PDB file of C-alpha atoms and ligand atoms in Angstrom:
ATOM      1  CA  UNK A   1     -65.239 -54.781  14.461  1.00 65.00           C
ATOM      2  CA  UNK A   2     -67.914 -57.425  14.422  1.00 82.00           C
ATOM      3  CA  UNK A   3     -71.533 -56.411  14.491  1.00 95.00           C
ATOM      4  CA  UNK A   4     -74.581 -58.558  15.068  1.00 97.00           C
ATOM      5  CA  UNK A   5     -78.215 -57.707  14.390  1.00 98.00           C
ATOM      6  CA  UNK A   6     -80.970 -59.167  16.498  1.00 98.00           C
ATOM      7  CA  UNK A   7     -84.632 -58.561  17.089  1.00 98.00           C
ATOM      8  CA  UNK A   8     -87.684 -59.858  18.913  1.00 98.00           C
ATOM      9  CA  UNK A   9     -89.934 -62.195  16.967  1.00 98.00           C
ATOM     10  CA  UNK A  10     -92.170 -59.484  15.489  1.00 98.00           C
ATOM     11  CA  UNK A  11     -89.297 -57.072  14.847  1.00 98.00           C
ATOM     12  CA  UNK A  12     -90.615 -54.191  16.916  1.00 98.00           C
ATOM     13  CA  UNK A  13     -87.547 -54.221  19.185  1.00 98.00           C
ATOM     14  CA  UNK A  14     -84.220 -54.423  17.396  1.00 98.00           C
ATOM     15  CA  UNK A  15     -80.734 -54.875  18.809  1.00 98.00           C
ATOM     16  CA  UNK A  16     -77.376 -54.061  17.277  1.00 98.00           C
ATOM     17  CA  UNK A  17     -74.439 -55.570  19.127  1.00 98.00           C
ATOM     18  CA  UNK A  18     -70.978 -54.219  18.331  1.00 97.00           C
ATOM     19  CA  UNK A  19     -69.181 -56.838  20.312  1.00 94.00           C
ATOM     20  CA  UNK A  20     -68.230 -60.477  19.909  1.00 95.00           C
ATOM     21  CA  UNK A  21     -69.781 -62.804  22.481  1.00 96.00           C
ATOM     22  CA  UNK A  22     -67.427 -65.455  23.832  1.00 96.00           C
ATOM     23  CA  UNK A  23     -69.917 -67.238  26.052  1.00 97.00           C
ATOM     24  CA  UNK A  24     -73.654 -67.502  26.634  1.00 97.00           C
ATOM     25  CA  UNK A  25     -74.638 -66.996  30.238  1.00 97.00           C
ATOM     26  CA  UNK A  26     -77.544 -68.892  31.687  1.00 96.00           C
ATOM     27  CA  UNK A  27     -78.805 -67.639  35.027  1.00 94.00           C
ATOM     28  CA  UNK A  28     -80.987 -69.494  37.488  1.00 93.00           C
ATOM     29  CA  UNK A  29     -82.506 -66.490  39.257  1.00 91.00           C
ATOM     30  CA  UNK A  30     -86.268 -66.326  39.622  1.00 91.00           C
ATOM     31  CA  UNK A  31     -86.850 -64.320  36.455  1.00 91.00           C
ATOM     32  CA  UNK A  32     -84.159 -65.780  34.184  1.00 93.00           C
ATOM     33  CA  UNK A  33     -85.189 -69.342  34.830  1.00 93.00           C
ATOM     34  CA  UNK A  34     -88.650 -68.383  33.597  1.00 94.00           C
ATOM     35  CA  UNK A  35     -87.726 -66.300  30.559  1.00 94.00           C
ATOM     36  CA  UNK A  36     -84.944 -68.664  29.483  1.00 94.00           C
ATOM     37  CA  UNK A  37     -82.627 -65.899  28.315  1.00 95.00           C
ATOM     38  CA  UNK A  38     -79.047 -66.600  27.284  1.00 97.00           C
ATOM     39  CA  UNK A  39     -77.110 -63.490  28.158  1.00 97.00           C
ATOM     40  CA  UNK A  40     -74.164 -61.651  26.754  1.00 97.00           C
ATOM     41  CA  UNK A  41     -72.955 -58.997  29.159  1.00 96.00           C
ATOM     42  CA  UNK A  42     -71.814 -55.893  27.419  1.00 95.00           C
ATOM     43  CA  UNK A  43     -70.937 -52.274  27.830  1.00 96.00           C
ATOM     44  CA  UNK A  44     -73.980 -50.095  27.034  1.00 96.00           C
ATOM     45  CA  UNK A  45     -71.709 -48.338  24.496  1.00 96.00           C
ATOM     46  CA  UNK A  46     -71.651 -51.491  22.371  1.00 97.00           C
ATOM     47  CA  UNK A  47     -75.409 -51.946  22.083  1.00 98.00           C
ATOM     48  CA  UNK A  48     -78.006 -49.990  20.121  1.00 98.00           C
ATOM     49  CA  UNK A  49     -81.649 -50.677  20.953  1.00 98.00           C
ATOM     50  CA  UNK A  50     -84.321 -49.501  18.534  1.00 98.00           C
ATOM     51  CA  UNK A  51     -88.050 -49.711  19.103  1.00 97.00           C
ATOM     52  CA  UNK A  52     -89.975 -49.451  22.314  1.00 92.00           C
ATOM     53  CA  UNK A  53     -90.191 -52.353  24.724  1.00 96.00           C
ATOM     54  CA  UNK A  54     -91.683 -52.652  28.169  1.00 97.00           C
ATOM     55  CA  UNK A  55     -89.532 -52.929  31.253  1.00 97.00           C
ATOM     56  CA  UNK A  56     -90.125 -55.100  34.256  1.00 96.00           C
ATOM     57  CA  UNK A  57     -88.388 -54.451  37.549  1.00 93.00           C
ATOM     58  CA  UNK A  58     -88.104 -57.103  40.191  1.00 82.00           C
ATOM     59  CA  UNK A  59     -86.728 -57.320  43.701  1.00 78.00           C
ATOM     60  CA  UNK A  60     -84.336 -54.495  44.465  1.00 83.00           C
ATOM     61  CA  UNK A  61     -85.290 -52.725  41.225  1.00 86.00           C
ATOM     62  CA  UNK A  62     -81.685 -52.392  40.103  1.00 90.00           C
ATOM     63  CA  UNK A  63     -82.451 -53.742  36.631  1.00 92.00           C
ATOM     64  CA  UNK A  64     -84.974 -53.130  33.903  1.00 95.00           C
ATOM     65  CA  UNK A  65     -85.711 -56.364  32.080  1.00 96.00           C
ATOM     66  CA  UNK A  66     -87.099 -55.453  28.667  1.00 97.00           C
ATOM     67  CA  UNK A  67     -89.599 -57.333  26.527  1.00 98.00           C
ATOM     68  CA  UNK A  68     -91.643 -56.595  23.447  1.00 98.00           C
ATOM     69  CA  UNK A  69     -95.253 -55.712  24.192  1.00 97.00           C
ATOM     70  CA  UNK A  70     -96.408 -57.305  20.963  1.00 97.00           C
ATOM     71  CA  UNK A  71     -94.654 -60.688  20.795  1.00 98.00           C
ATOM     72  CA  UNK A  72     -93.417 -60.965  24.376  1.00 97.00           C
ATOM     73  CA  UNK A  73     -89.776 -61.815  23.683  1.00 98.00           C
ATOM     74  CA  UNK A  74     -87.307 -60.850  26.400  1.00 98.00           C
ATOM     75  CA  UNK A  75     -84.708 -58.802  24.566  1.00 98.00           C
ATOM     76  CA  UNK A  76     -82.243 -57.299  27.034  1.00 98.00           C
ATOM     77  CA  UNK A  77     -81.737 -55.806  30.440  1.00 96.00           C
ATOM     78  CA  UNK A  78     -80.330 -52.470  31.490  1.00 96.00           C
ATOM     79  CA  UNK A  79     -79.295 -51.113  34.877  1.00 95.00           C
ATOM     80  CA  UNK A  80     -81.574 -48.503  36.413  1.00 94.00           C
ATOM     81  CA  UNK A  81     -78.386 -46.726  37.554  1.00 92.00           C
ATOM     82  CA  UNK A  82     -77.057 -45.183  34.339  1.00 86.00           C
ATOM     83  CA  UNK A  83     -73.546 -45.124  35.836  1.00 90.00           C
ATOM     84  CA  UNK A  84     -73.490 -48.903  36.035  1.00 92.00           C
ATOM     85  CA  UNK A  85     -71.427 -49.791  32.994  1.00 92.00           C
ATOM     86  CA  UNK A  86     -73.040 -53.050  32.124  1.00 95.00           C
ATOM     87  CA  UNK A  87     -76.138 -54.376  30.422  1.00 96.00           C
ATOM     88  CA  UNK A  88     -76.971 -57.639  28.706  1.00 97.00           C
ATOM     89  CA  UNK A  89     -78.590 -58.742  25.494  1.00 98.00           C
ATOM     90  CA  UNK A  90     -80.489 -61.982  25.116  1.00 98.00           C
ATOM     91  CA  UNK A  91     -78.508 -63.954  22.555  1.00 98.00           C
ATOM     92  CA  UNK A  92     -81.655 -65.857  21.624  1.00 98.00           C
ATOM     93  CA  UNK A  93     -82.775 -62.734  19.724  1.00 98.00           C
ATOM     94  CA  UNK A  94     -79.885 -63.168  17.271  1.00 98.00           C
ATOM     95  CA  UNK A  95     -79.212 -65.544  14.431  1.00 96.00           C
ATOM     96  CA  UNK A  96     -78.671 -69.101  15.695  1.00 96.00           C
ATOM     97  CA  UNK A  97     -75.119 -69.025  14.309  1.00 95.00           C
ATOM     98  CA  UNK A  98     -74.165 -66.323  16.830  1.00 95.00           C
ATOM     99  CA  UNK A  99     -75.039 -68.657  19.653  1.00 93.00           C
ATOM    100  CA  UNK A 100     -74.336 -72.108  18.304  1.00 94.00           C
ATOM    101  CA  UNK A 101     -70.696 -72.558  19.154  1.00 94.00           C
ATOM    102  CA  UNK A 102     -70.536 -70.522  22.341  1.00 96.00           C
ATOM    103  CA  UNK A 103     -69.809 -72.262  25.616  1.00 97.00           C
ATOM    104  CA  UNK A 104     -72.626 -71.966  28.115  1.00 96.00           C
ATOM    105  CA  UNK A 105     -71.800 -70.568  31.504  1.00 96.00           C
ATOM    106  CA  UNK A 106     -74.123 -71.070  34.422  1.00 95.00           C
ATOM    107  CA  UNK A 107     -74.460 -68.155  36.812  1.00 92.00           C
ATOM    108  CA  UNK A 108     -75.988 -68.832  40.196  1.00 89.00           C
ATOM    109  CA  UNK A 109     -78.129 -65.714  40.317  1.00 83.00           C
ATOM    110  CA  UNK A 110     -80.587 -67.444  42.612  1.00 82.00           C
ATOM    111  CA  UNK A 111     -78.085 -67.244  45.455  1.00 77.00           C
ATOM    112  CA  UNK A 112     -77.411 -63.513  45.261  1.00 63.00           C
TER     113      UNK A 112
HETATM  114 ZN1   ZN E   1     -91.862 -58.225  19.225  1.00 53.11          ZN
END
C-alpha cells in the first residue's frame, strides 16, 4: 500500500495519506478559490492527522476546513458529521512529485 507524508510549511500539522491519488481536484467555491487547495478526496480511515490545527466553518457548517495557526497553510477538511465517510487532504502539503503528474479536475463548488 502506498503511503504519502505531508505537512504544513512549519511542520506543526502533519498528514499521512494511505491512499494513491489519481487526480487533483480544484474547486471554485468561495473558500477554495481563495485558499487555492488541490484536493484529494479520501476515506477518513486512510488519513492520519497529527498536530493541532484550527478549523473554519462556512455556510451550512457541514465542513471543518483546517489550517495551521502558525504558518497558515490549509491542510485538509473534515465533515462535521462523523458518519459522512469522506474528507479531503490538500495535495499541496505533499511532495511536489505526488502532485506533478496528476490530472486536474475542476469541481464547480460555487454552484452548489
Ligand atoms: Zn504550520
